[in-house]
Each structure stands twice: as C-alpha cells, then as structure tokens.
Short mmCIF file of N, CA, C and O in Angstrom, two decimals:
data_model
loop_
_atom_site.label_atom_id
_atom_site.label_comp_id
_atom_site.label_asym_id
_atom_site.label_seq_id
_atom_site.Cartn_x
_atom_site.Cartn_y
_atom_site.Cartn_z
N MET A 1 109.77 62.15 24.81
CA MET A 1 110.60 61.79 23.09
C MET A 1 111.52 62.49 23.23
O MET A 1 111.54 64.16 23.38
N ASN A 2 112.95 62.15 22.94
CA ASN A 2 113.74 62.86 22.48
C ASN A 2 114.43 62.57 21.07
O ASN A 2 114.66 61.69 20.64
N LEU A 3 114.81 63.77 20.14
CA LEU A 3 115.40 63.76 19.02
C LEU A 3 116.84 64.33 18.94
O LEU A 3 117.01 65.27 19.73
N ASP A 4 117.70 63.55 18.20
CA ASP A 4 118.89 64.38 17.81
C ASP A 4 118.59 65.02 16.50
O ASP A 4 118.10 64.49 15.60
N VAL A 5 119.08 66.48 16.55
CA VAL A 5 118.65 67.22 14.96
C VAL A 5 119.83 67.30 14.40
O VAL A 5 120.77 67.83 14.78
N HIS A 6 120.46 67.19 13.07
CA HIS A 6 120.90 66.97 12.26
C HIS A 6 120.92 67.87 11.14
O HIS A 6 119.63 68.11 10.75
N LEU A 7 121.89 68.65 10.64
CA LEU A 7 121.82 69.50 9.22
C LEU A 7 122.60 68.76 8.22
O LEU A 7 123.92 68.73 8.62
N GLN A 8 122.10 68.46 6.98
CA GLN A 8 123.05 68.16 6.17
C GLN A 8 123.36 68.79 4.84
O GLN A 8 122.04 69.31 4.16
N ALA A 9 124.31 69.36 4.77
CA ALA A 9 124.32 70.50 3.76
C ALA A 9 125.83 70.64 3.09
O ALA A 9 126.35 70.47 3.70
N TYR A 10 125.75 70.63 1.56
CA TYR A 10 126.80 70.89 1.19
C TYR A 10 127.83 69.46 1.50
O TYR A 10 129.14 69.60 1.56
N GLY A 11 127.36 68.36 1.64
CA GLY A 11 127.77 67.05 1.89
C GLY A 11 128.49 67.02 3.31
O GLY A 11 129.13 65.97 3.32
N VAL A 12 127.86 67.92 3.98
CA VAL A 12 128.61 67.90 5.22
C VAL A 12 127.23 67.50 6.40
O VAL A 12 126.61 68.30 6.11
N ARG A 13 127.27 66.76 7.22
CA ARG A 13 126.32 66.23 8.33
C ARG A 13 126.71 66.98 9.50
O ARG A 13 128.02 66.88 9.86
N ARG A 14 125.99 68.06 10.09
CA ARG A 14 126.26 68.48 11.24
C ARG A 14 125.35 67.96 12.29
O ARG A 14 124.01 68.15 12.24
N HIS A 15 125.69 68.03 13.81
CA HIS A 15 124.82 67.72 15.00
C HIS A 15 124.34 69.23 15.22
O HIS A 15 125.24 69.83 15.77
N VAL A 16 123.28 69.53 15.18
CA VAL A 16 122.72 70.57 15.30
C VAL A 16 122.01 70.63 16.85
O VAL A 16 122.81 71.71 17.64
N GLY A 17 121.32 69.81 17.44
CA GLY A 17 121.49 69.76 18.61
C GLY A 17 120.48 68.70 19.45
O GLY A 17 120.05 68.05 18.26
N LYS A 18 119.76 68.86 20.44
CA LYS A 18 118.41 68.10 20.61
C LYS A 18 117.28 68.76 21.06
O LYS A 18 117.02 69.72 21.23
N LEU A 19 116.38 67.91 20.22
CA LEU A 19 114.95 68.45 20.47
C LEU A 19 114.07 67.11 21.41
O LEU A 19 114.14 65.93 21.32
N ALA A 20 112.98 67.84 22.43
CA ALA A 20 112.53 67.00 23.41
C ALA A 20 111.16 67.55 23.52
O ALA A 20 110.85 68.48 23.79
N ALA A 21 110.08 66.75 23.74
CA ALA A 21 108.80 67.03 24.24
C ALA A 21 108.73 66.61 25.94
O ALA A 21 109.03 65.78 26.36
N HIS A 22 108.35 67.61 26.38
CA HIS A 22 107.81 67.56 27.77
C HIS A 22 106.49 68.19 28.17
O HIS A 22 106.29 69.17 28.09
N SER A 23 106.05 67.55 29.11
CA SER A 23 104.17 67.61 29.29
C SER A 23 103.96 68.08 27.98
O SER A 23 103.79 67.86 26.77
N ASN A 24 103.55 69.68 28.01
CA ASN A 24 102.91 69.95 26.81
C ASN A 24 103.93 71.45 26.07
O ASN A 24 103.39 72.10 25.49
N ALA A 25 105.07 71.34 26.29
CA ALA A 25 106.00 72.17 25.98
C ALA A 25 107.01 70.90 24.83
O ALA A 25 107.44 70.02 25.10
N ILE A 26 107.52 72.10 24.06
CA ILE A 26 108.99 71.38 23.17
C ILE A 26 109.98 72.00 23.68
O ILE A 26 110.27 73.34 23.69
N LEU A 27 111.11 71.46 23.81
CA LEU A 27 112.42 72.04 24.31
C LEU A 27 113.49 71.89 23.19
O LEU A 27 113.79 70.65 22.76
N PHE A 28 114.35 72.51 23.07
CA PHE A 28 115.62 72.36 22.13
C PHE A 28 116.52 73.27 22.68
O PHE A 28 116.51 74.36 23.44
N GLN A 29 117.82 72.49 22.58
CA GLN A 29 119.00 72.91 22.69
C GLN A 29 119.84 72.95 21.98
O GLN A 29 120.21 71.66 21.27
N TYR A 30 120.90 73.98 21.50
CA TYR A 30 121.87 73.61 20.34
C TYR A 30 123.01 72.77 20.99
O TYR A 30 123.34 73.15 22.12
N ALA A 31 123.66 72.10 20.18
CA ALA A 31 124.96 71.09 20.61
C ALA A 31 125.85 72.46 20.35
O ALA A 31 125.82 73.20 19.75
N PRO A 32 127.13 72.38 21.48
CA PRO A 32 127.97 73.18 21.62
C PRO A 32 128.56 73.22 20.14
O PRO A 32 129.23 74.29 19.79
N GLU A 33 129.17 72.23 19.72
CA GLU A 33 129.86 72.28 18.39
C GLU A 33 129.11 72.82 17.33
O GLU A 33 129.79 73.58 16.60
N PHE A 34 127.74 72.92 17.52
CA PHE A 34 126.87 73.48 16.28
C PHE A 34 126.89 75.21 16.81
O PHE A 34 127.32 76.13 15.66
N LEU A 35 127.18 75.44 18.06
CA LEU A 35 127.02 76.86 18.13
C LEU A 35 128.34 77.39 17.72
O LEU A 35 128.44 78.84 17.01
N ASP A 36 129.43 76.84 17.78
CA ASP A 36 131.02 77.17 17.06
C ASP A 36 130.63 77.37 15.44
O ASP A 36 131.68 78.42 15.01
N SER A 37 129.88 76.77 15.21
CA SER A 37 129.86 77.10 13.21
C SER A 37 129.34 78.25 13.21
O SER A 37 129.47 78.70 11.75
N GLY A 38 128.66 79.05 13.89
CA GLY A 38 127.99 80.32 13.75
C GLY A 38 126.55 80.37 12.55
O GLY A 38 126.19 81.46 12.23
N ILE A 39 126.58 79.08 12.18
CA ILE A 39 125.10 78.67 11.76
C ILE A 39 124.06 79.11 12.15
O ILE A 39 123.46 78.60 13.13
N ASN A 40 123.35 80.25 11.67
CA ASN A 40 122.04 80.70 12.25
C ASN A 40 120.75 80.22 11.78
O ASN A 40 120.58 80.95 10.64
N ILE A 41 119.95 79.01 11.82
CA ILE A 41 119.08 78.50 10.99
C ILE A 41 117.69 78.83 11.30
O ILE A 41 117.02 78.80 10.19
N SER A 42 117.46 79.70 12.56
CA SER A 42 116.40 80.18 12.45
C SER A 42 116.49 81.60 13.63
O SER A 42 116.15 81.22 14.87
N PRO A 43 117.02 82.63 13.18
CA PRO A 43 117.25 83.60 13.86
C PRO A 43 116.04 84.47 14.78
O PRO A 43 116.27 84.84 15.99
N PHE A 44 114.99 84.24 14.36
CA PHE A 44 113.68 84.75 15.33
C PHE A 44 113.29 83.66 16.39
O PHE A 44 112.90 83.82 17.31
N ARG A 45 113.32 82.17 15.74
CA ARG A 45 112.69 81.21 16.75
C ARG A 45 113.59 80.57 17.53
O ARG A 45 113.44 80.20 18.80
N LEU A 46 114.68 80.50 17.08
CA LEU A 46 115.77 79.74 17.74
C LEU A 46 117.11 80.68 17.76
O LEU A 46 118.36 80.21 16.61
N PRO A 47 117.29 81.80 18.32
CA PRO A 47 118.51 82.53 18.50
C PRO A 47 119.68 81.27 18.42
O PRO A 47 119.75 80.62 19.48
N LEU A 48 120.83 81.60 17.92
CA LEU A 48 122.08 80.97 18.17
C LEU A 48 122.61 81.50 19.60
O LEU A 48 123.35 81.96 19.90
N SER A 49 122.21 80.31 20.41
CA SER A 49 122.66 80.79 21.65
C SER A 49 122.70 79.20 22.49
O SER A 49 121.75 78.49 22.43
N PRO A 50 123.64 79.02 23.80
CA PRO A 50 123.80 78.04 24.48
C PRO A 50 122.52 77.66 25.29
O PRO A 50 122.23 76.57 25.72
N GLU A 51 121.36 78.47 25.65
CA GLU A 51 120.35 78.63 26.55
C GLU A 51 119.49 77.76 25.82
O GLU A 51 119.02 77.56 24.90
N LEU A 52 118.67 77.08 26.88
CA LEU A 52 117.55 76.06 26.72
C LEU A 52 116.23 76.64 25.97
O LEU A 52 116.02 77.79 26.79
N LYS A 53 115.86 76.46 25.08
CA LYS A 53 114.81 77.36 24.42
C LYS A 53 113.43 76.25 24.66
O LYS A 53 113.49 75.18 24.59
N VAL A 54 112.32 76.95 25.18
CA VAL A 54 110.91 76.08 25.73
C VAL A 54 109.96 76.65 24.56
O VAL A 54 109.86 78.17 24.81
N ASP A 55 109.01 76.09 24.11
CA ASP A 55 107.85 76.56 23.32
C ASP A 55 106.65 75.85 23.57
O ASP A 55 106.59 74.24 23.72
N ARG A 56 105.64 76.75 24.00
CA ARG A 56 104.42 76.11 24.24
C ARG A 56 103.49 75.91 23.52
O ARG A 56 102.41 76.00 23.46
N LEU A 57 103.76 77.09 22.35
CA LEU A 57 102.69 77.56 21.21
C LEU A 57 102.85 76.44 20.25
O LEU A 57 103.69 76.05 19.80
N ARG A 58 101.19 76.20 19.70
CA ARG A 58 101.40 75.41 18.33
C ARG A 58 100.71 76.04 17.30
O ARG A 58 99.82 76.89 17.31
N LEU A 59 101.34 75.70 15.94
CA LEU A 59 100.74 76.19 14.76
C LEU A 59 100.01 74.81 14.10
O LEU A 59 101.12 74.01 13.84
N PHE A 60 98.84 74.69 13.71
CA PHE A 60 98.20 73.83 13.15
C PHE A 60 98.47 72.80 13.88
O PHE A 60 98.72 71.68 13.23
N GLY A 61 98.62 72.36 14.94
CA GLY A 61 98.87 71.61 15.69
C GLY A 61 100.08 71.03 16.28
O GLY A 61 100.45 70.19 16.78
N THR A 62 100.86 71.71 15.28
CA THR A 62 102.64 71.58 15.38
C THR A 62 103.25 72.63 16.13
O THR A 62 102.85 73.71 15.95
N PRO A 63 104.11 72.04 17.22
CA PRO A 63 105.21 73.43 17.97
C PRO A 63 105.62 74.12 17.23
O PRO A 63 106.21 73.73 16.06
N ARG A 64 105.41 75.50 17.36
CA ARG A 64 106.31 76.28 16.48
C ARG A 64 107.60 75.98 16.20
O ARG A 64 108.28 76.34 15.34
N ILE A 65 108.19 75.50 17.01
CA ILE A 65 109.79 75.36 17.25
C ILE A 65 110.34 74.00 16.01
O ILE A 65 111.04 74.46 15.40
N ALA A 66 109.35 73.46 16.04
CA ALA A 66 109.46 72.57 14.85
C ALA A 66 109.45 72.55 13.45
O ALA A 66 109.87 72.13 12.44
N TRP A 67 108.71 73.85 13.44
CA TRP A 67 108.47 74.34 11.85
C TRP A 67 109.73 74.92 11.46
O TRP A 67 110.37 75.02 10.32
N SER A 68 110.89 75.13 12.66
CA SER A 68 112.03 75.87 12.29
C SER A 68 113.17 74.61 11.12
O SER A 68 113.82 74.76 10.65
N PHE A 69 112.48 73.60 11.57
CA PHE A 69 113.31 72.30 10.96
C PHE A 69 112.92 71.75 10.10
O PHE A 69 113.17 70.32 9.32
N ARG A 70 111.69 72.27 9.39
CA ARG A 70 111.07 71.47 8.23
C ARG A 70 112.10 71.76 6.87
O ARG A 70 112.59 73.07 6.87
N PRO A 71 112.03 71.26 5.92
CA PRO A 71 113.00 71.55 4.73
C PRO A 71 112.09 72.65 3.83
O PRO A 71 111.19 72.83 4.02
#
C-alpha cells in the first residue's frame, strides 16, 4: 500500500511525501519540494532529510511513524 501525504495549513496544501507499507515495516520519504519548505513536522521521528525512513516498531498496533501524521 502506498499513500501520498499532504499538509493543509493556512489555506495552502503541500505534498509532504510518500508513506508505504512493506512486509512488517513502514517506509516514508519526503517529497523534494517539501524539503525545500524547511517545515519540520516531526523532528525526532522524521527529521527533515531526503533519506528513506524505515520504522518497524509499533505503538498500540500502529506504526510509530504514522503517529507523526495524526491531527
């Protein structure tokens, strides 16, 4: 499963990146245009960098990385 992640704030919609499930891991990668924005949505779990992030740990059955995108 692949998802596009967007941020809607102050009337502007931004493409944040891609979230994907692979085996027992969750993968996330920022979109290049979002990296240029300088907005750091989760400095501890998702530092603003172009590298692919991999998360295998779960919190209450939900991957930790997904908790960064909760409203």
